[in-house]
Amino acid sequence: MKQSMSFIPTLREVPADAEIKSHQLLLRAGFIRQNASGVYSYLPLGQRVLQKIETIIREEMNRAGAIELLMPALQQAELWQESGRWYSYGPELMRLKDRHDRDFALGATHEEVITSLVRDEVKTYKRLPLTLYQIQTKFRDEKRPRFGLLRGREFIMKDAYSFHTSQESLDEVYNKMYEAYSNVFRRCGLNFRAVIADSGAMGGKDTHEFMVLSDVGEDTIAYSDTSDYAANIEMAPVITTYEKSDEPLRELEKVHTPEQKSIEEVSSFLNVSREKCIKSLLFKVDEKYVLVLVRGDHEVNDVKVKNLFEASVVELASPEETKQIMQCSIGSLGPIGVSEKVEVVADKAVQAIVNGVCGANEEGYHYIGVNPERDFTVSQYADLRFIQEGDPSPDGQGTIRFARGIEVGHVFKLGTRYSEAMNATYLDENGRTQTMIMGCYGIGVSRTMAAIAEQFSDENGLVWPVAVAPFHLHLISVNPKNDEQRHLADELYEKLQNNGYEVLYDDRQERPGVKFADSDLIGIPVRITVGKRAGEGIVEIKVRQTGETMEVHVSELNETIQRLLAI
Ligand code: ATP
Ligand code: MG
């Protein structure tokens, strides 16, 4: 592609509202432009990278036995009502009406559409298993669209769905998809890890997230420093056992603690360690209120609370709700003398507290000398806290460390969640009606592009891995007005393309400094500069990733490029 005729609007300044590297660089290098919050145009360079990623995904999906189709983004509400998600998905689902006042949604995901499609077309076990996928635009009205392509409201996803007659068959395809995903992200050059994720039930063997390691990631990964254990922090079980100290029990006493609300304030005011404080938080678990207790130096993991109660929604109660239910404010909550309407559950660590401190459910007062069992009871002690760095790894090997990750893919065993609700059945060998078992598998295609940009850049711009680079070669003629230079560059442009390379040719009448700065910003793996020594048939090569430069005679160019692009 000739740069003079292309559309690569580069920017010198860092756009003010772009907070992270990938967002800044994709804007500055002319790969994307924002249209509305979380809505982007992919400019020619961006579109080429997307296509490269999509090709890798297609190759791996096809190899794993999945078959491509394309489903509509515009989806009738009836399907979402059948699955129940019309009522549970919340404001993230973009809803609209047609001219006949009928309800529609813009697809946030396609379980409903695919389940109805397969339900209507597949009637017998002979046609199963079946894995279908698409690469398509998704719509989610995210609460906080941010970080450019990382969290958009309109974004590109590869979504696959598999249908089975048995759990074993699902397990087999799940493993194939897991492999395919590992291949995709490896081929994209990414430093990633597959981690155990939240499956809505404890155990977590049935879902993995693929995380690109990056400080700007929104997820925290808990991993073992010695084994290959890695889990989303939400999911990692805590296996610590807590010893009770044998100090003599003191009497329960209510003390005045004016204006002391947070654990830090209370522990320093009363001069007790945070480990001795009981943190009490009121949650709304579906329709009921639950007081959750954890040790002062721990944090409540709401996913664990959700799983304990097998609830669909768990939210912290608002200050108003708290006042109404507990007759005091959030900073004074505690488990002693709580009304029967509120269930109290506690993390296992709380059980081992001796002579602890908790809120007195009265403004400005706390209890000291608090002893669980003697002074209050709970309905259950369970693992309800977030794992922390330094905790033992759940697989029993090593110690937990944290890293940040960007979720680029998700594989999930759905079971019969959708097939049951939407009546997707088949006839088995004995002519009996059975419910299909399902899996689903997503890759954020546009998010993957941003994740690559996040991992591959330096102070001068992007540094694309060869497999996903918009072009292989950036050919620059330093001075197109010079006939010798222009002729050689034109000739190389033709030749290199004939040899199968994708070439971006900077033939613009710009100052060399501008061309080189743009070239570094865009980040094509190998640059070929035709300059002063054109007459001798000598060009300069620069490797974007290492900065290595060399002068090469055109007769050796092909060989050199082959070697450099094979990295
Ligand atoms: P997240 O926790 O980041 O919101 P999710 O759990 O909602 O992700 P899925 O529903 O599993 O994501 O979607 C499959 C994939 O689509 C994700 O792994 C992610 O890569 C991508 N994705 C999800 N939401 C967005 C978004 N708002 N913008 C870009 N990509 C997204
Ligand atoms: Mg989401």
PDB file of C-alpha atoms and ligand atoms in Angstrom, residues 89 92 140 142 151 155 218 407 447, ligand 2:
ATOM      1  CA  TYR A  89     -29.195  -9.094  32.112  1.00  0.00           C
ATOM      2  CA  GLU A  92     -25.796  -3.674  29.775  1.00  0.00           C
ATOM      3  CA  ARG A 140     -22.860  -4.005  25.709  1.00  0.00           C
ATOM      4  CA  GLU A 142     -20.892  -1.016  29.806  1.00  0.00           C
ATOM      5  CA  ARG A 151     -13.698  -2.119  27.293  1.00  0.00           C
ATOM      6  CA  PHE A 155     -16.687  -4.566  20.105  1.00  0.00           C
ATOM      7  CA  GLU A 218      -8.729  -5.093  35.505  1.00  0.00           C
ATOM      8  CA  GLU A 407      -9.190 -11.142  30.057  1.00  0.00           C
ATOM      9  CA  ARG A 447      -9.627  -6.392  23.019  1.00  0.00           C
TER      10      ARG A 447
HETATM   11 MG    MG B   2     -18.529  -7.938  31.032  1.00  0.00          MG
END
